[in-house]
mmCIF file of C-alpha atoms in Angstrom:
data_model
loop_
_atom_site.group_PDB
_atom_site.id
_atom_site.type_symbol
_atom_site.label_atom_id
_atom_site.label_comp_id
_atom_site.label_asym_id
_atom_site.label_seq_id
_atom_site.Cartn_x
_atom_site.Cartn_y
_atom_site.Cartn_z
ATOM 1 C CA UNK R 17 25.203 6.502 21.972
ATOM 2 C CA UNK R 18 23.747 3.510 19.322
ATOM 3 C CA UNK R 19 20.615 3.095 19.438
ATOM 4 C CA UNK R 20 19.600 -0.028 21.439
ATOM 5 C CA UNK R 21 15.994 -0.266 21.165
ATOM 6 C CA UNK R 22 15.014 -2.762 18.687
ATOM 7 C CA UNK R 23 11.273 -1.906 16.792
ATOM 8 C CA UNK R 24 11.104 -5.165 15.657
ATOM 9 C CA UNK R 25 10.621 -6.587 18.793
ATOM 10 C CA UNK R 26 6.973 -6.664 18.184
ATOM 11 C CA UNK R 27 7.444 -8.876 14.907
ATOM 12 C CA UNK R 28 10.684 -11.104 16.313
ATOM 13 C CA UNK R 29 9.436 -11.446 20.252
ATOM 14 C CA UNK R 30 7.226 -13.995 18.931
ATOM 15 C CA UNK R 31 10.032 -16.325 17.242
ATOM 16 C CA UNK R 32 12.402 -15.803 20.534
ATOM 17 C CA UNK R 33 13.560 -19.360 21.078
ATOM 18 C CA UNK R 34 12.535 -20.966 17.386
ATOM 19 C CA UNK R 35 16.070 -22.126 16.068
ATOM 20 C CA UNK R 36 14.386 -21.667 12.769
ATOM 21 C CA UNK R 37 14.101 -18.135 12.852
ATOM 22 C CA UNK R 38 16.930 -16.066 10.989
ATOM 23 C CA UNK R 39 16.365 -12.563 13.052
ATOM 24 C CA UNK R 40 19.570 -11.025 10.648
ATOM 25 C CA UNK R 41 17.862 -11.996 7.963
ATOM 26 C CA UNK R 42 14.467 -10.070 9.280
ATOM 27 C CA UNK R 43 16.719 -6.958 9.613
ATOM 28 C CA UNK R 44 17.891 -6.814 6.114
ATOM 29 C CA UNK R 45 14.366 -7.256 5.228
ATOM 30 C CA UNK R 46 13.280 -4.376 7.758
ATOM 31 C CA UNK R 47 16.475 -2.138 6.119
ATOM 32 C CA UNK R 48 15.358 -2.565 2.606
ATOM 33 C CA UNK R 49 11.689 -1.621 3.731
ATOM 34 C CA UNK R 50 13.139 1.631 5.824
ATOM 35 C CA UNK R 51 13.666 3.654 1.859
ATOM 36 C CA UNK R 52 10.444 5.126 0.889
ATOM 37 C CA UNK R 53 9.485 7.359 -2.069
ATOM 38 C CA UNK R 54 9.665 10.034 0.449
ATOM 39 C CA UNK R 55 13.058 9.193 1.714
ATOM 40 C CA UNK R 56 15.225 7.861 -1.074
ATOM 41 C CA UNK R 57 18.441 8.245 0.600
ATOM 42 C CA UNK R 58 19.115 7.416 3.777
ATOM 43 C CA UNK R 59 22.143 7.062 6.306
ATOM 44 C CA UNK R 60 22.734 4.647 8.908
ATOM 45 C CA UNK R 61 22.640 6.723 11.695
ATOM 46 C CA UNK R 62 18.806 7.310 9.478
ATOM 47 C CA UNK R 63 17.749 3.798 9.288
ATOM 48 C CA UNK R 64 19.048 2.713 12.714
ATOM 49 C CA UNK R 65 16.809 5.039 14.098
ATOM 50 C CA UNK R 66 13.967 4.484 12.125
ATOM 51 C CA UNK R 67 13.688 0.735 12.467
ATOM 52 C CA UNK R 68 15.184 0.730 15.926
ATOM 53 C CA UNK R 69 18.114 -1.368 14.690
ATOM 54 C CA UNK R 70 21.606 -0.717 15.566
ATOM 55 C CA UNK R 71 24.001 1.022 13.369
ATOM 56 C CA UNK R 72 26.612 -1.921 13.619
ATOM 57 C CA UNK R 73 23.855 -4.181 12.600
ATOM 58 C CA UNK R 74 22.589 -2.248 9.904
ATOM 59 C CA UNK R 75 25.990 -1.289 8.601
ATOM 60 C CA UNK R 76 26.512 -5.080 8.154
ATOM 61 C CA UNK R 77 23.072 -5.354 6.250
ATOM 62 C CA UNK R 78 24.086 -2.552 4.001
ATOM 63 C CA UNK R 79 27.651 -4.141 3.271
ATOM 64 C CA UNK R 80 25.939 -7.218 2.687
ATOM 65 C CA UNK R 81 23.150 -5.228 0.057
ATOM 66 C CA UNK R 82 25.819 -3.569 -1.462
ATOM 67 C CA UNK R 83 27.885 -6.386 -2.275
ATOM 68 C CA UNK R 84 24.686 -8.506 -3.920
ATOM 69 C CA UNK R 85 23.733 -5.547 -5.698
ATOM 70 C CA UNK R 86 20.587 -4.144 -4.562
ATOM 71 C CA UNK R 87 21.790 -1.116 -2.657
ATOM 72 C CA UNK R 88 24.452 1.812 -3.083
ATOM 73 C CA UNK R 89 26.032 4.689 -1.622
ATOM 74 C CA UNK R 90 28.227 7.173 -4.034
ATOM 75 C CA UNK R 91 29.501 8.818 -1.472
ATOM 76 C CA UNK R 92 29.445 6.327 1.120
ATOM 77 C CA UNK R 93 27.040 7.749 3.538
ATOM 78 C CA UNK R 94 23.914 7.953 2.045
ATOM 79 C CA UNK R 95 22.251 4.882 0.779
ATOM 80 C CA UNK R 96 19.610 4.378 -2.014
ATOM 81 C CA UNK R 97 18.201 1.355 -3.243
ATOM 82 C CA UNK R 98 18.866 -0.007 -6.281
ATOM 83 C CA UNK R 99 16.850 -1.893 -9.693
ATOM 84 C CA UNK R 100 17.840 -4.635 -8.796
ATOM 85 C CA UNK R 101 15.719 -4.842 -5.968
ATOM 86 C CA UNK R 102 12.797 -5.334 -7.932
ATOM 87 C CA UNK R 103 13.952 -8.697 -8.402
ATOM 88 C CA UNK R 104 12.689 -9.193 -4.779
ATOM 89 C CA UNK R 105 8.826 -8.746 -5.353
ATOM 90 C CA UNK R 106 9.054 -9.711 -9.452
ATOM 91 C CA UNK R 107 8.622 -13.821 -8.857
ATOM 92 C CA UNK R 108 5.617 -12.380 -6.175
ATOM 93 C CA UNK R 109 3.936 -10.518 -9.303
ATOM 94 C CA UNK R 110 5.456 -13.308 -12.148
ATOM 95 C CA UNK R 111 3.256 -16.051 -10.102
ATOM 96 C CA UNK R 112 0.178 -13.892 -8.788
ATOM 97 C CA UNK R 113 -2.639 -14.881 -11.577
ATOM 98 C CA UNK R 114 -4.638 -11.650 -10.558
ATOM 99 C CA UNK R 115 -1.024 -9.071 -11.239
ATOM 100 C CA UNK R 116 -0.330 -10.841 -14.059
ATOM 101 C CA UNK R 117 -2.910 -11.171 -16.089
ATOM 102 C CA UNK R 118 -4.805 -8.163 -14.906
ATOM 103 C CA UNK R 119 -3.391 -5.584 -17.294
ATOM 104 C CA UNK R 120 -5.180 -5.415 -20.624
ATOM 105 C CA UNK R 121 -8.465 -5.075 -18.315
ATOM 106 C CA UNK R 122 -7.095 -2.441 -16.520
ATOM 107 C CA UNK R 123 -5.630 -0.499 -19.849
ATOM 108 C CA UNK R 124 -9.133 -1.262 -21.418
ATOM 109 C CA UNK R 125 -11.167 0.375 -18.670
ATOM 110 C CA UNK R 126 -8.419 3.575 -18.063
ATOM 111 C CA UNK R 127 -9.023 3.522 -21.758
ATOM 112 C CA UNK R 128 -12.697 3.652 -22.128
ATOM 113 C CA UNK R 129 -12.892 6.318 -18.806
ATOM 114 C CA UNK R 130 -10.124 8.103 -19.761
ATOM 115 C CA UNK R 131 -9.186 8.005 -16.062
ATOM 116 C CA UNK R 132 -5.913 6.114 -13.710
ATOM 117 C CA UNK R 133 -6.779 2.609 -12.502
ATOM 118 C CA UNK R 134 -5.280 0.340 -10.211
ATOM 119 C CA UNK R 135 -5.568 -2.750 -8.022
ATOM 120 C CA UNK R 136 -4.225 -3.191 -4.613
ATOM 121 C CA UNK R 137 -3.996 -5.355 -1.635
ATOM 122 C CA UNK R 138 -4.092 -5.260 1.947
ATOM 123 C CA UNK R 139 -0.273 -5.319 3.295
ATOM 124 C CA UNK R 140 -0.357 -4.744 6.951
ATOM 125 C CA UNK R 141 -1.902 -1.653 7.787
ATOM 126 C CA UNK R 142 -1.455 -0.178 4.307
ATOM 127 C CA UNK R 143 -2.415 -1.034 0.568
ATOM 128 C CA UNK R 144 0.379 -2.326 -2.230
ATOM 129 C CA UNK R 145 -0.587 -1.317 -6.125
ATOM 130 C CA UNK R 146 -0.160 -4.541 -7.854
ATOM 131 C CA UNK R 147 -1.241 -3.449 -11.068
ATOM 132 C CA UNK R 148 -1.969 0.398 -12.164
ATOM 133 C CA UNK R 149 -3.020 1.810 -15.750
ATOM 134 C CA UNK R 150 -2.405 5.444 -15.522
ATOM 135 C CA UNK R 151 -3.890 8.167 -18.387
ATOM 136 C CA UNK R 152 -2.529 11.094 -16.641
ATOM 137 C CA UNK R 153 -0.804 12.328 -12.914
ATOM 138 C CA UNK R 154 -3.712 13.236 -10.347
ATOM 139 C CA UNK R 155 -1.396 13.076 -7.432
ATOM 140 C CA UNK R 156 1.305 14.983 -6.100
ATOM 141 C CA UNK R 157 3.108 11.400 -5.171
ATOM 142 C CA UNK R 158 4.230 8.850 -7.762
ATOM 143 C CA UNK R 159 2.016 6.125 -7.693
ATOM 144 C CA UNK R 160 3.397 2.542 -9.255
ATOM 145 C CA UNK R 161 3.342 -0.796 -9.310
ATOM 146 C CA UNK R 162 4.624 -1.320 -5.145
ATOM 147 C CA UNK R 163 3.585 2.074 -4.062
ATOM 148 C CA UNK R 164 2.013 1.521 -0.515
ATOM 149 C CA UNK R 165 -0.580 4.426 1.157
ATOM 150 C CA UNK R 166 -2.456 4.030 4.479
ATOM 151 C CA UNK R 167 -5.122 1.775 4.078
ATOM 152 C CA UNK R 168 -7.552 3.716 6.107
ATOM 153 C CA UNK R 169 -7.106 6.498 4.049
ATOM 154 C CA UNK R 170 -7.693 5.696 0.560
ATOM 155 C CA UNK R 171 -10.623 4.222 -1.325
ATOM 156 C CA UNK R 172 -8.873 0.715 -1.777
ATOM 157 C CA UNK R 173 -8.084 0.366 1.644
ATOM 158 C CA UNK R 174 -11.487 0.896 2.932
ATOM 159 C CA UNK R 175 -13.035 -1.254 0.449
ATOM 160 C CA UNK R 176 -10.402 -4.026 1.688
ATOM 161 C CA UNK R 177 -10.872 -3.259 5.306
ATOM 162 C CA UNK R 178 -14.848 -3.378 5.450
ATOM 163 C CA UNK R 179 -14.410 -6.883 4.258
ATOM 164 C CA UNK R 180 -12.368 -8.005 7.523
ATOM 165 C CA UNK R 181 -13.223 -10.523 10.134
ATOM 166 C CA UNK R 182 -14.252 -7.966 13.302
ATOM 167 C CA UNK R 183 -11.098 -9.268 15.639
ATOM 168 C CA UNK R 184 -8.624 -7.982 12.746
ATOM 169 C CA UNK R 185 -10.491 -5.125 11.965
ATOM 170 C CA UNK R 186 -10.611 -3.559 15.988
ATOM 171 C CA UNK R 187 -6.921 -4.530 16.191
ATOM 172 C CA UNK R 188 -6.469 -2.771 13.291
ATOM 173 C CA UNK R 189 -8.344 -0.058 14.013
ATOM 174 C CA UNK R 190 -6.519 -0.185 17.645
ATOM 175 C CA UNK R 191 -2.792 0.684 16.294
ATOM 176 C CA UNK R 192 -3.443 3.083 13.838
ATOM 177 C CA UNK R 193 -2.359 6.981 13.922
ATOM 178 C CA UNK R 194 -5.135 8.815 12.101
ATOM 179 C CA UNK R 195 -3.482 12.171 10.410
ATOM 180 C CA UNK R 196 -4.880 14.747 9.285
ATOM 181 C CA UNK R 197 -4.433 14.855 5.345
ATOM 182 C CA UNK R 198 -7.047 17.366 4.125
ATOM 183 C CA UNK R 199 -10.048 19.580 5.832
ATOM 184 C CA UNK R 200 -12.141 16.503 4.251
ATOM 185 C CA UNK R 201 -10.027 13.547 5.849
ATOM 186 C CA UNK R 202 -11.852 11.313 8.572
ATOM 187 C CA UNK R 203 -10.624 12.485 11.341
ATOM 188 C CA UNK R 204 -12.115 9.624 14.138
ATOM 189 C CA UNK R 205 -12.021 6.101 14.310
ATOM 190 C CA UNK R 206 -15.726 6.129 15.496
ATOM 191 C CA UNK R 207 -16.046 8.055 11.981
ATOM 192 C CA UNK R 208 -13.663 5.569 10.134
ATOM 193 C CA UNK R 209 -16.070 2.678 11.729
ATOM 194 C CA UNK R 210 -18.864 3.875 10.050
ATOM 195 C CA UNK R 211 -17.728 4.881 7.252
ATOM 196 C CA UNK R 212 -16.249 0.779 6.896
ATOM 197 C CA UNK R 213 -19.745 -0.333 7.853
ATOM 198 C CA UNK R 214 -21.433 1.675 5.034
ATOM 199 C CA UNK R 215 -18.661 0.690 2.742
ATOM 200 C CA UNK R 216 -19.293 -2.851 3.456
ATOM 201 C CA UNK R 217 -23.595 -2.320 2.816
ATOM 202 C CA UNK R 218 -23.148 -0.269 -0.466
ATOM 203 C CA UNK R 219 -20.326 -2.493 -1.963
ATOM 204 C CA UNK R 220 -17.874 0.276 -2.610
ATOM 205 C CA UNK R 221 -15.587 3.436 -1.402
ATOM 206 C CA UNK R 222 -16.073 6.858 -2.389
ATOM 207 C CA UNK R 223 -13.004 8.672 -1.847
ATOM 208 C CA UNK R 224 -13.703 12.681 -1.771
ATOM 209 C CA UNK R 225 -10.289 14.289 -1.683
ATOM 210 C CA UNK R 226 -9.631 12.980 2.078
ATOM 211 C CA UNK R 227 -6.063 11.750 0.592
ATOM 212 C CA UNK R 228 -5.064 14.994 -1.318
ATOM 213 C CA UNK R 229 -7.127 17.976 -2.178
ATOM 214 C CA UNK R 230 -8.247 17.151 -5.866
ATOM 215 C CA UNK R 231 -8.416 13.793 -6.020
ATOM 216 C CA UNK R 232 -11.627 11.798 -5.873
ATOM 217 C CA UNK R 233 -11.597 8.120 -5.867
ATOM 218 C CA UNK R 234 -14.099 5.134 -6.227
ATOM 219 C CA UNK R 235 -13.226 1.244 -5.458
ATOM 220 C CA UNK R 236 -14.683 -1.591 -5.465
ATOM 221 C CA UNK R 237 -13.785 -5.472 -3.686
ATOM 222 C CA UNK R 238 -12.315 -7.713 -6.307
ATOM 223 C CA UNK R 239 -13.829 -11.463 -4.907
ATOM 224 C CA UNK R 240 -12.423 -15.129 -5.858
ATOM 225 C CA UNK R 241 -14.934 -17.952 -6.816
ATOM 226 C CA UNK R 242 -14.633 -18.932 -2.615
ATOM 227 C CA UNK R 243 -16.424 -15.507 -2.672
ATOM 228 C CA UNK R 244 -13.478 -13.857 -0.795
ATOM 229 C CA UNK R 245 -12.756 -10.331 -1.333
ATOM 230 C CA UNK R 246 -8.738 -10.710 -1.847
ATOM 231 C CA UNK R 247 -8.201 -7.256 -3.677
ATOM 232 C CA UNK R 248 -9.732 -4.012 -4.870
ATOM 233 C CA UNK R 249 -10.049 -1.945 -7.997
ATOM 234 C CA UNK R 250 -10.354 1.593 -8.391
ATOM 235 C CA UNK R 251 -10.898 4.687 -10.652
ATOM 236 C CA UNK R 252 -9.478 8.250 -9.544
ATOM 237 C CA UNK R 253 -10.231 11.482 -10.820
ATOM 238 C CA UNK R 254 -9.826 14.933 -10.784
ATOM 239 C CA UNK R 255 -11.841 16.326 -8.260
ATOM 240 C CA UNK R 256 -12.488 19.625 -10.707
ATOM 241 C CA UNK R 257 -13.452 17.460 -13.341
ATOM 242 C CA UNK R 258 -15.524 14.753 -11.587
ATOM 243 C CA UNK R 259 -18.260 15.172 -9.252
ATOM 244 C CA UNK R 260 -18.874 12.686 -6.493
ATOM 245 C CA UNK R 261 -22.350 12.157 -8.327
ATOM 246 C CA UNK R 262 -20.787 11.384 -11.686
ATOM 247 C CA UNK R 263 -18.369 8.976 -9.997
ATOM 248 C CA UNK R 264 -21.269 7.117 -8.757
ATOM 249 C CA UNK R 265 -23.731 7.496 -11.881
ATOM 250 C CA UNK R 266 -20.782 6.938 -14.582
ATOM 251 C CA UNK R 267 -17.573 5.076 -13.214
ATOM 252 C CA UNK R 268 -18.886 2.770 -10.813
ATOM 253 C CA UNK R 269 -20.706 0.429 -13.024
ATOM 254 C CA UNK R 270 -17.758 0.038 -15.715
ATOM 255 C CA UNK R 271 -15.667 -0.359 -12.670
ATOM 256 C CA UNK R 272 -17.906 -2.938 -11.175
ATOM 257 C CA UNK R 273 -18.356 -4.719 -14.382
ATOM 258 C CA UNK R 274 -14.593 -4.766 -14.648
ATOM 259 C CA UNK R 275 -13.979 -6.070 -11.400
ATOM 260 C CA UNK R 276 -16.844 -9.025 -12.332
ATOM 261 C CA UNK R 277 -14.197 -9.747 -15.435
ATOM 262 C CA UNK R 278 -11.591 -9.651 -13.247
ATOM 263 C CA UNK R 279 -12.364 -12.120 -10.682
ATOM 264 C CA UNK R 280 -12.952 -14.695 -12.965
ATOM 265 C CA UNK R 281 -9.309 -14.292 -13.376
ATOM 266 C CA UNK R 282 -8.809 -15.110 -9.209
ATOM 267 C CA UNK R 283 -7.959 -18.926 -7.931
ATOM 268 C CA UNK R 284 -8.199 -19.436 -4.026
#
């Protein structure tokens, strides 16, 4: 029986009626988003019951993705995105003054730490890496330029969501499943509240392996001249190599003064 449930209804109930609104082309965009490091190959019987879309409709959206070039199939089942869908988010990063010119400061402070840096911002409920400068693999999951994580969960995130207006941040806080990544992982959102306020007072995230067991992480808010906090930098280390106090005592100021260099790079 096809799956008639539609998950988008949340997003496209609100355009019902606007003649203006192309709800095929929000499916394609809601296919393209089902593929996930995680899942790099998926079906449509897979993706029609992730999204809530129905096969028919997402086999046309794959025929269509196929035939422009950004998806395949080799043995006509199993779908997998391909390069050229990094066309899609390249004229995002080509125009975006903070992922474009944010690079040699990045590779200069992974450099002079000898530790991975990156930038993200808030997409949704999660974060998007915008720029990264990696000096070695901390994490058991490829992290890259587009790589999303749970917001709440990461160092970046919180940074990012301790800087909200209150209404976003209890609908926000509202919606999201809290799991269970590590014995260390914040398991409330009474505990995620605070841990946002004191974020917010101190100016930065501290990260202690909450994500994945070994890997500490320390951000900080990147702020344009306006004085809004539009993105976040971080430093993340191995948890056997790095203490918590060293990450406070050592990286924080070379990542704060980077992320003072940095916004002079922002525009509103």
């Amino acid at each position: 029986m096809e799956i008639q449930r539609d998950e988008l209804t949340a997003e496209v109930d609100p355009f019902k009626g606007d003649p203006n609104f192309m709800a095929s082309l929000a499916r394609g965009l809601e296919v393209i988003q089902a593929f996930t490091p995680q899942r790099r190959q998926l079906s449509i019987s897979q993706i029609s019951q992730k999204t809530g879309i129905p096969r028919a409709a997402v086999r046309r959206c794959l025929y269509t993705l196929s035939k422009l070039g950004f998806v395949y199939a080799d043995d006509g089942k199993n779908y997998q995105l391909r390069p050229r869908i990094l066309s899609l988010g390249h004229a995002y990063l080509a125009s975006t003054p903070l992922a474009k010119s944010t690079q040699p400061v990045l590779k200069h402070l992974s450099e002079m730490l000898n530790e991975s840096c990156s930038i993200a911002t808030l997409d949704g409920d999660d974060i998007l890496y915008i720029a990264r400068a990696s000096s070695s693999r901390i994490m058991t999951i490829d992290l890259d330029i587009g790589s999303r994580l749970p917001a709440w969960s990461t160092s970046m995130g919180r940074v990012l969501l301790s800087y909200l207006p209150e209404e976003q941040l209890n609908d926000f806080l509202a919606r999201i499943t809290m799991i269970r990544y590590t014995p260390q992982t914040v398991d409330s959102v009474s505990k995620l509240r605070e841990e946002l306020k004191r974020v917010r007072q101190q100016g930065y995230a501290l990260n202690d392996q909450e994500l994945e067991m070994g890997l500490r992480s320390i951000a900080v808010p990147l702020v344009n001249p306006e004085g809004t906090v539009v993105a976040a930098l971080n430093v993340g280390v191995h948890a056997g190599q790095v203490s918590t106090q060293e990450l406070r005592s050592r990286v924080l100021p070379k990542l704060q003064e980077a992320a003072q260099e940095l916004s002079l790079l922002l525009k509103s």
